[in-house]
CSV table of C-alpha atoms and ligand atoms in Angstrom, one decimal:
chain,number,residue,atom,x,y,z
O,461,MET,CA,0.3,-0.3,0.2
O,462,GLN,CA,1.3,3.5,-0.7
O,463,LYS,CA,1.6,5.4,2.4
O,464,SER,CA,-0.8,8.2,0.5
O,465,GLU,CA,-3.6,5.7,0.5
O,466,LEU,CA,-6.5,5.9,2.3
O,467,PRO,CA,-8.1,3.3,1.8
O,468,ASP,CA,-12.3,3.5,2.8
O,469,PRO,CA,-13.7,1.3,5.7
O,470,PHE,CA,-17.4,1.6,4.6
O,471,GLU,CA,-17.3,-0.4,1.2
O,472,GLU,CA,-18.7,-3.4,2.8
O,473,ILE,CA,-21.7,-2.1,5.4
O,474,ARG,CA,-22.8,0.5,2.3
O,475,LEU,CA,-23.0,-2.3,-0.1
O,476,LYS,CA,-24.9,-4.5,2.6
O,477,SER,CA,-27.0,-2.3,4.7
O,478,GLY,CA,-26.1,1.1,4.3
O,479,VAL,CA,-25.8,1.4,7.6
O,480,GLY,CA,-23.2,2.0,9.9
O,481,GLU,CA,-23.6,2.8,13.2
O,482,MET,CA,-20.5,4.2,16.3
O,483,ASN,CA,-21.1,5.1,19.7
O,484,ASP,CA,-19.5,8.4,20.8
O,485,GLN,CA,-19.7,8.7,24.6
O,486,ASP,CA,-23.2,7.2,25.2
O,487,ASP,CA,-25.2,8.7,22.4
O,488,PRO,CA,-25.2,7.3,19.7
O,489,VAL,CA,-24.4,7.6,15.4
O,490,LYS,CA,-26.5,5.8,12.8
O,491,MET,CA,-24.3,6.8,9.5
O,492,VAL,CA,-25.7,7.3,6.4
O,493,LEU,CA,-23.2,5.4,3.9
O,494,ARG,CA,-24.7,5.9,0.3
O,495,HIS,CA,-24.4,8.9,-2.1
O,496,LYS,CA,-27.9,9.2,-2.7
O,497,ASP,CA,-28.7,8.6,0.8
O,498,VAL,CA,-26.8,10.9,2.2
O,499,ARG,CA,-27.6,13.8,-0.3
O,500,LYS,CA,-31.5,12.7,0.7
O,501,THR,CA,-31.0,13.0,4.2
O,502,ALA,CA,-28.9,16.5,3.8
O,503,HIS,CA,-31.4,17.6,2.5
O,504,ASN,CA,-34.3,16.5,4.9
O,505,TYR,CA,-34.1,19.5,7.3
O,506,LYS,CA,-37.7,18.3,9.1
O,507,THR,CA,-36.7,15.3,9.7
O,508,PHE,CA,-32.7,15.4,10.3
O,509,THR,CA,-32.3,18.6,12.0
O,510,SER,CA,-29.7,21.1,12.7
O,511,ALA,CA,-30.7,22.8,15.3
O,512,ALA,CA,-30.3,20.8,18.6
O,513,VAL,CA,-28.1,21.0,21.6
O,514,PRO,CA,-25.1,22.9,20.9
O,515,GLY,CA,-21.9,20.4,19.4
O,516,ARG,CA,-24.4,18.0,18.9
O,517,ILE,CA,-24.5,16.9,14.9
O,518,VAL,CA,-20.3,16.9,16.1
O,519,VAL,CA,-19.3,13.3,15.3
O,520,PRO,CA,-17.8,13.7,18.0
O,521,SER,CA,-20.3,15.1,19.9
O,522,GLU,CA,-19.0,19.0,21.2
O,523,VAL,CA,-22.0,19.2,23.7
O,524,ASN,CA,-19.2,18.8,27.0
O,525,ILE,CA,-17.1,21.4,25.8
O,526,ARG,CA,-19.4,23.9,24.5
O,527,LYS,CA,-22.7,26.3,24.5
O,528,THR,CA,-22.6,27.9,21.8
O,529,ARG,CA,-24.2,27.8,19.3
O,530,GLN,CA,-21.9,28.3,15.7
O,531,ILE,CA,-24.2,29.8,13.2
O,532,PRO,CA,-24.7,29.1,10.5
O,533,PHE,CA,-24.3,26.0,10.4
O,534,GLU,CA,-26.1,24.9,13.5
O,535,LEU,CA,-29.9,26.1,12.5
O,536,ASP,CA,-32.0,24.8,10.0
O,537,PRO,CA,-33.7,26.9,7.1
O,538,PRO,CA,-35.3,29.4,6.8
O,539,ILE,CA,-33.4,31.0,9.9
O,540,HIS,CA,-30.4,29.4,8.2
O,541,GLY,CA,-30.9,31.1,4.5
O,542,VAL,CA,-31.3,34.7,6.4
O,543,TYR,CA,-28.5,35.0,8.7
O,544,ARG,CA,-25.8,32.5,5.5
O,545,ALA,CA,-27.0,35.5,3.3
O,546,ILE,CA,-25.3,37.7,6.0
O,547,VAL,CA,-21.6,36.3,5.9
O,548,GLU,CA,-21.8,35.5,2.1
O,549,PRO,CA,-20.4,37.4,0.3
O,550,TRP,CA,-17.6,38.1,2.9
O,551,PHE,CA,-17.0,33.9,2.8
O,552,LYS,CA,-16.1,34.8,-1.4
O,553,ARG,CA,-13.7,37.1,-1.0
O,554,PRO,CA,-11.5,33.6,-1.5
O,555,LEU,CA,-12.9,35.0,-5.6
O,556,GLN,CA,-11.0,38.6,-6.0
O,557,ALA,CA,-8.1,38.5,-7.5
O,558,ASP,CA,-6.5,41.1,-5.1
O,559,TYR,CA,-7.2,38.2,-2.3
O,560,ALA,CA,-5.6,34.8,-4.7
O,561,GLU,CA,-2.4,37.3,-5.3
O,562,LYS,CA,-1.7,38.5,-1.8
O,563,LEU,CA,-2.5,34.0,-0.6
O,564,THR,CA,-0.3,33.8,-4.5
O,565,ALA,CA,2.7,35.7,-2.0
O,566,GLN,CA,1.8,33.2,1.3
O,567,ILE,CA,2.9,30.2,-0.3
O,568,ASN,CA,4.7,30.6,-2.3
O,569,ALA,CA,7.1,32.3,1.1
O,570,LEU,CA,6.3,29.4,2.8
O,571,VAL,CA,6.8,27.0,-0.2
O,572,GLU,CA,10.1,28.8,-0.6
O,573,GLU,CA,10.9,28.5,4.1
O,574,THR,CA,10.2,24.8,3.1
O,575,LEU,CA,12.8,24.4,0.0
O,576,GLU,CA,15.8,26.1,2.7
O,577,LYS,CA,15.1,23.0,5.5
O,578,ASP,CA,16.3,20.3,5.3
O,579,LYS,CA,13.8,17.8,7.1
O,580,VAL,CA,10.0,19.8,7.5
O,581,GLU,CA,7.6,18.3,9.6
O,582,VAL,CA,4.4,19.1,6.9
O,583,ILE,CA,1.9,19.0,10.2
O,584,GLU,CA,3.1,21.7,12.6
O,585,GLU,CA,5.3,24.0,10.4
O,586,PHE,CA,3.5,23.6,7.0
O,587,ALA,CA,0.3,22.6,7.0
O,588,LEU,CA,-0.7,24.4,10.4
O,589,ILE,CA,1.5,27.3,9.0
O,590,LEU,CA,-0.5,27.7,6.1
O,591,GLN,CA,-3.5,27.5,7.8
O,592,SER,CA,-3.4,30.0,10.0
O,593,ARG,CA,-1.8,32.9,8.2
O,594,ALA,CA,-4.1,32.4,4.9
O,595,LEU,CA,-6.5,32.6,8.0
O,596,THR,CA,-5.9,36.4,8.8
O,597,LEU,CA,-6.9,37.0,4.8
O,598,LEU,CA,-9.7,35.0,5.7
O,599,LEU,CA,-10.8,37.8,9.0
O,600,ASN,CA,-9.1,40.8,6.3
O,601,ILE,CA,-6.9,41.0,10.2
O,602,PRO,CA,-2.7,42.5,10.6
O,603,TYR,CA,-0.7,39.2,9.3
O,604,GLU,CA,0.7,38.8,12.8
O,605,GLU,CA,-2.3,37.3,14.2
O,606,ALA,CA,-1.7,34.2,13.0
O,607,SER,CA,1.4,33.5,14.8
O,608,THR,CA,-1.0,33.0,18.1
O,609,TRP,CA,-3.1,30.6,16.5
O,610,ILE,CA,-0.3,28.6,14.9
O,611,SER,CA,0.6,28.8,19.2
O,612,TRP,CA,-2.8,26.5,20.2
O,613,GLY,CA,-1.1,23.8,18.0
O,614,THR,CA,-3.1,21.4,15.8
O,615,HIS,CA,-6.2,20.9,17.4
O,616,VAL,CA,-8.0,23.4,18.3
O,617,PHE,CA,-10.7,20.9,21.1
O,618,ARG,CA,-8.1,17.8,21.1
O,619,SER,CA,-4.7,17.9,22.9
O,620,GLU,CA,-2.2,15.1,22.8
O,621,ASP,CA,-3.9,13.2,25.2
O,622,THR,CA,-8.0,14.6,25.7
O,623,ALA,CA,-9.5,14.0,22.3
O,624,LEU,CA,-12.3,17.1,23.2
O,625,ASP,CA,-10.5,19.1,25.4
O,626,GLY,CA,-12.5,22.1,27.2
O,627,ASP,CA,-9.9,23.6,28.6
O,628,LYS,CA,-8.2,24.2,24.7
O,629,ALA,CA,-11.6,24.9,23.6
O,630,ASN,CA,-11.8,28.0,26.8
O,631,ILE,CA,-8.4,28.8,24.9
O,632,LEU,CA,-10.2,29.6,22.1
O,633,TYR,CA,-13.4,30.6,23.3
O,634,ASP,CA,-11.2,33.2,26.0
O,635,TYR,CA,-9.4,34.8,22.6
O,636,ILE,CA,-12.9,35.4,20.4
O,637,ASP,CA,-14.9,37.2,23.0
O,638,LYS,CA,-12.1,39.8,23.2
O,639,GLN,CA,-11.4,40.4,19.8
O,640,ILE,CA,-15.4,40.9,19.9
O,641,GLU,CA,-15.3,43.2,22.9
O,642,LYS,CA,-12.0,45.3,20.4
O,643,ALA,CA,-14.0,45.1,17.5
O,644,ILE,CA,-17.3,46.3,19.9
O,645,LYS,CA,-14.8,49.4,21.0
O,646,ASN,CA,-13.0,50.0,17.6
O,647,PRO,CA,-14.3,48.9,14.2
O,648,GLY,CA,-12.2,48.4,11.9
O,649,GLU,CA,-12.6,46.0,7.8
O,650,ASP,CA,-12.5,42.7,9.3
O,651,LEU,CA,-14.4,39.9,9.7
O,652,TYR,CA,-15.8,40.5,14.0
O,653,SER,CA,-16.8,44.7,12.4
O,654,MET,CA,-19.1,43.2,9.1
O,655,LEU,CA,-20.8,40.9,11.6
O,656,LEU,CA,-21.2,43.3,15.1
O,657,ALA,CA,-22.6,46.2,12.4
O,658,SER,CA,-25.0,43.2,10.7
O,659,GLU,CA,-28.9,43.3,11.6
O,660,PHE,CA,-31.3,39.9,11.8
O,661,ASP,CA,-34.7,40.9,12.0
O,662,GLY,CA,-34.2,44.7,12.0
O,663,LYS,CA,-31.4,44.2,14.9
O,664,LYS,CA,-28.0,43.7,15.3
O,665,LEU,CA,-25.9,40.7,15.7
O,666,THR,CA,-26.4,39.8,19.3
O,667,GLY,CA,-22.0,39.4,20.9
O,668,GLU,CA,-23.5,35.8,21.0
O,669,GLU,CA,-25.2,35.4,17.6
O,670,VAL,CA,-20.6,36.6,16.3
O,671,LYS,CA,-18.6,34.6,18.7
O,672,GLY,CA,-21.3,31.5,16.8
O,673,VAL,CA,-20.0,32.4,13.4
O,674,MET,CA,-17.0,33.2,14.4
O,675,VAL,CA,-16.4,29.6,16.6
O,676,LEU,CA,-17.4,28.3,13.5
O,677,THR,CA,-14.9,29.7,11.7
O,678,PHE,CA,-11.7,28.8,13.5
O,679,ALA,CA,-12.2,25.5,14.6
O,680,GLY,CA,-14.8,24.5,10.6
O,681,GLY,CA,-11.7,25.3,9.3
O,682,ARG,CA,-8.6,24.3,11.2
O,683,ASP,CA,-8.5,20.3,11.1
O,684,THR,CA,-10.3,20.3,8.1
O,685,ILE,CA,-7.4,22.5,5.8
O,686,ILE,CA,-4.9,21.3,7.3
O,687,ASN,CA,-6.2,17.4,6.6
O,688,VAL,CA,-6.3,18.4,2.7
O,689,VAL,CA,-3.3,20.1,2.9
O,690,THR,CA,-1.1,16.5,4.2
O,691,ASN,CA,-3.4,14.1,3.0
O,692,ALA,CA,-1.9,16.5,-0.9
O,693,ILE,CA,1.7,17.2,-0.1
O,694,THR,CA,2.6,12.7,1.0
O,695,TYR,CA,0.1,12.2,-2.4
O,696,LEU,CA,3.1,14.6,-4.6
O,697,SER,CA,5.0,12.6,-2.3
O,698,GLU,CA,4.8,9.5,-4.9
O,699,HIS,CA,2.8,10.8,-7.8
O,700,GLN,CA,6.1,13.1,-9.4
O,701,GLU,CA,4.1,13.0,-12.4
O,702,SER,CA,1.5,14.9,-11.2
O,703,LEU,CA,3.8,18.2,-10.6
O,704,GLU,CA,4.5,17.8,-13.9
O,705,ARG,CA,1.1,17.2,-15.6
O,706,PHE,CA,0.4,20.8,-13.2
O,707,ARG,CA,3.4,22.2,-14.9
O,708,LYS,CA,2.3,21.6,-18.0
O,709,GLU,CA,-1.1,21.8,-18.1
O,710,PRO,CA,-2.2,24.3,-15.0
O,711,GLU,CA,-5.8,24.4,-16.4
O,712,ILE,CA,-6.2,21.3,-14.2
O,713,ILE,CA,-6.1,22.0,-11.4
O,714,GLY,CA,-8.7,22.7,-10.5
O,715,LYS,CA,-10.4,18.8,-11.3
O,716,ALA,CA,-7.3,18.0,-10.1
O,717,VAL,CA,-8.3,20.4,-6.4
O,718,GLU,CA,-11.6,18.7,-6.4
O,719,GLU,CA,-9.9,15.0,-6.7
O,720,MET,CA,-8.5,15.2,-4.1
O,721,ILE,CA,-11.3,16.7,-1.3
O,722,ARG,CA,-12.9,13.8,-3.1
O,723,TYR,CA,-10.9,11.3,-2.0
O,724,PHE,CA,-9.7,12.7,1.5
O,725,SER,CA,-13.1,14.0,2.4
O,726,PRO,CA,-10.8,16.1,5.1
O,727,LEU,CA,-14.7,15.8,7.2
O,728,THR,CA,-15.0,11.9,7.9
O,729,GLN,CA,-19.3,13.3,9.1
O,730,MET,CA,-21.6,15.5,10.3
O,731,GLY,CA,-24.5,14.6,12.0
O,732,ARG,CA,-28.2,15.5,12.2
O,733,VAL,CA,-30.7,14.9,15.5
O,734,VAL,CA,-34.0,12.8,13.9
O,735,THR,CA,-37.2,14.5,15.1
O,736,GLU,CA,-39.2,11.7,14.4
O,737,ASP,CA,-39.8,7.9,14.2
O,738,THR,CA,-38.1,7.1,11.5
O,739,PHE,CA,-36.2,5.5,8.2
O,740,VAL,CA,-33.0,6.0,7.2
O,741,CYS,CA,-32.3,3.8,4.3
O,742,GLU,CA,-35.1,1.0,5.5
O,743,HIS,CA,-33.7,1.2,8.7
O,744,ALA,CA,-36.0,2.9,11.4
O,745,VAL,CA,-34.8,5.6,13.5
O,746,LYS,CA,-36.1,7.5,16.2
O,747,ALA,CA,-36.7,10.4,17.0
O,748,ASP,CA,-33.9,12.3,19.3
O,749,THR,CA,-31.8,9.5,17.7
O,750,ARG,CA,-28.2,10.9,15.7
O,751,VAL,CA,-27.8,9.9,12.1
O,752,SER,CA,-24.5,11.3,10.6
O,753,LEU,CA,-24.0,12.3,6.8
O,754,CYS,CA,-20.9,10.4,6.3
O,755,TRP,CA,-19.3,12.4,3.9
O,756,ALA,CA,-16.4,10.2,2.5
O,757,SER,CA,-18.2,6.7,3.2
O,758,ALA,CA,-20.6,8.4,-0.1
O,759,ASN,CA,-17.9,10.1,-2.3
O,760,ARG,CA,-16.6,6.5,-2.7
O,761,ASP,CA,-19.2,5.3,-3.6
O,762,ALA,CA,-18.7,3.3,-6.5
O,763,ALA,CA,-22.5,3.4,-7.9
O,764,VAL,CA,-21.7,6.8,-8.5
O,765,PHE,CA,-17.6,7.9,-8.8
O,766,GLU,CA,-15.6,5.2,-12.1
O,767,ASN,CA,-12.9,3.7,-9.8
O,768,PRO,CA,-13.6,4.8,-6.8
O,769,ASN,CA,-10.7,4.3,-4.8
O,770,GLU,CA,-8.2,6.3,-6.6
O,771,ILE,CA,-7.0,9.3,-7.8
O,772,VAL,CA,-8.3,10.4,-11.0
O,773,ILE,CA,-6.6,13.7,-11.3
O,774,ASP,CA,-8.3,15.0,-14.4
O,775,ARG,CA,-11.5,13.4,-12.9
O,776,LYS,CA,-14.5,15.5,-15.4
O,777,ILE,CA,-18.1,14.4,-13.9
O,778,ASN,CA,-16.9,14.8,-9.9
O,779,PRO,CA,-20.5,15.7,-7.8
O,780,HIS,CA,-18.2,14.5,-4.9
O,781,VAL,CA,-19.9,15.6,-0.7
O,782,GLY,CA,-16.3,16.2,0.5
O,783,PHE,CA,-18.0,20.2,1.0
O,784,GLY,CA,-21.0,18.7,2.4
O,785,PHE,CA,-24.6,19.1,0.2
O,786,SER,CA,-27.1,21.5,0.1
O,787,HIS,CA,-28.2,24.6,2.4
O,788,HIS,CA,-25.3,23.4,5.1
O,789,ASN,CA,-22.7,23.4,2.1
O,790,CYS,CA,-19.6,24.3,3.4
O,791,LEU,CA,-18.9,27.9,4.2
O,792,GLY,CA,-15.6,27.9,4.0
O,793,ALA,CA,-15.2,26.5,0.7
O,794,SER,CA,-14.5,29.3,-2.0
O,795,HIS,CA,-11.0,29.9,0.4
O,796,ALA,CA,-10.8,26.9,1.0
O,797,ARG,CA,-10.9,25.6,-3.6
O,798,GLN,CA,-8.3,28.8,-3.0
O,799,ILE,CA,-5.9,27.7,-0.5
O,800,MET,CA,-5.4,24.6,-2.6
O,801,LYS,CA,-5.6,25.3,-5.9
O,802,VAL,CA,-2.5,28.3,-5.2
O,803,LEU,CA,-1.2,25.0,-3.0
O,804,LEU,CA,-1.0,23.0,-6.3
O,805,SER,CA,-0.2,25.3,-8.9
O,806,ALA,CA,2.9,25.8,-6.0
O,807,LEU,CA,4.2,23.3,-5.6
O,808,ALA,CA,3.7,22.6,-9.3
O,809,GLU,CA,6.7,25.9,-9.6
O,810,ASN,CA,8.8,25.3,-7.8
O,811,VAL,CA,9.1,21.4,-6.1
O,812,ALA,CA,11.0,18.8,-8.4
O,813,SER,CA,10.1,16.1,-6.0
O,814,ILE,CA,9.3,15.4,-2.0
O,815,GLU,CA,10.7,12.9,0.2
O,816,VAL,CA,8.9,11.9,2.9
O,817,PHE,CA,10.8,10.2,5.9
O,818,ASP,CA,8.8,9.1,8.8
O,819,PHE,CA,5.0,9.5,9.3
O,820,LYS,CA,2.5,8.7,11.4
O,821,GLU,CA,-1.1,8.0,10.6
O,822,ASN,CA,-3.8,9.9,11.8
O,823,ILE,CA,-6.6,7.0,12.2
O,824,GLU,CA,-10.3,7.7,13.6
O,825,ASP,CA,-12.4,5.2,15.9
O,826,LEU,CA,-15.4,5.7,14.0
O,827,GLY,CA,-17.0,1.9,15.7
O,828,GLU,CA,-16.8,-0.4,13.4
O,829,PHE,CA,-14.5,1.3,11.1
O,830,LYS,CA,-11.5,2.5,11.7
O,831,ARG,CA,-10.4,6.4,9.1
O,832,LYS,CA,-7.2,7.4,8.3
O,833,VAL,CA,-8.2,10.8,7.7
O,834,GLY,CA,-4.4,12.4,7.9
O,835,TYR,CA,-1.5,12.3,9.4
O,836,ASP,CA,-0.4,13.0,12.9
O,837,TYR,CA,4.0,13.4,11.8
O,838,ILE,CA,5.0,13.6,8.2
O,839,ASN,CA,8.6,14.1,7.9
O,840,ALA,CA,9.7,14.8,4.9
O,841,LYS,CA,11.9,17.2,2.0
O,842,PHE,CA,11.3,19.3,-0.6
O,843,ASN,CA,13.4,19.6,-3.4
O,844,ARG,CA,13.7,22.5,-5.5
O,845,LEU,CA,12.6,22.5,-9.2
O,846,THR,CA,16.0,24.0,-11.5
O,847,LYS,CA,14.9,26.4,-14.2
S,1539,EMZ,C1,-17.8,22.4,13.9
S,1539,EMZ,C2,-17.0,21.6,12.6
S,1539,EMZ,C3,-17.7,22.6,11.6
S,1539,EMZ,C4,-17.1,21.5,15.0
S,1539,EMZ,C5,-17.6,22.2,9.1
S,1539,EMZ,O1,-17.4,21.7,10.4
S,1539,EMZ,O2,-15.9,21.6,12.3
S,1539,EMZ,C6,-14.2,20.8,13.4
S,1539,EMZ,O3,-13.4,20.4,13.1
S,1539,EMZ,C7,-15.7,21.8,14.5
S,1539,EMZ,O4,-14.5,20.5,15.8
S,1539,EMZ,O5,-17.7,23.4,16.1
S,1539,EMZ,O6,-16.6,24.2,13.5
């Protein structure tokens, strides 16, 4: 098996019954595994709500470490749509030329720094730095702020030995509270200030609502970006020919990004809470229990994708659900796509090859399934392309 391979642990059960099961802190989850069912369930917000107790739709559940409702993520239509409309234009800024230019400068500089090193630990010294620096653009705040976030380490809710670390989560919440206070006193051109100036139902957003958007922005785009970046690096270490292709055919980079999101599925699943006794894929589920939409499984469904377990770098038809599906599709998707496009171009233009020395896989424990989602560490070297 290649280092960069992410096996699909769901195939057998997806074919057999379409529904998997996992326990999660005594609040079990029925995992919906087929592409068709995942999409159908995602649409049906009346029976499968996102507006449950804050943290409960996340797997693993965050109910014990979070009281703030993430917005618009933990809401249902029609209210969801009103909040989404407030934040959507801001989260489309990554499509603007000057944003892409700044991002390109950041990523080129990081690749250059990395080329100078004999060894780079790809998670802490590359992906985390890339994600944190890029986040300053998304928030439109000074670049220097990235160093604070880098000092928190890779996970905002997870520490070395605890999957859900309340103390660590509090660092983030306290930080966001302080930033909101600052923006109230001193409004600027940043995301906090934009949110504080926005109105819902003719009233300014409350501090708690602003916090809800900010916690989502920090938490939702951290592990996910880090996972996709590190998986991409490992993949390229074994597929030098893809770097070569990006150089010769830069027009395929957009497709390559979608394919990596499909194959790596950086967020394995997202939950919903059932509002009435019903069925998923012919399995009875009870009101007030949890189901999850397993994006990672749907993205390997052979009923939809030819050669689902292969990275087809220029895959033509790719209706993946790596960014979720329906009204809750990922708010940060434009930012994430732009990061990945810029990264693949920067690597193609400057890097001849990547050597991976050693690594440790990060395996998610999902009851009957164990899924590789990324790495705990990867020691590597980037070799310069001589032009
Ligand atoms: C939540 C979630 C959002 C959650 C799109 O996903 O991402 C997770 O990584 C966070 O822990 O709080 O933001």
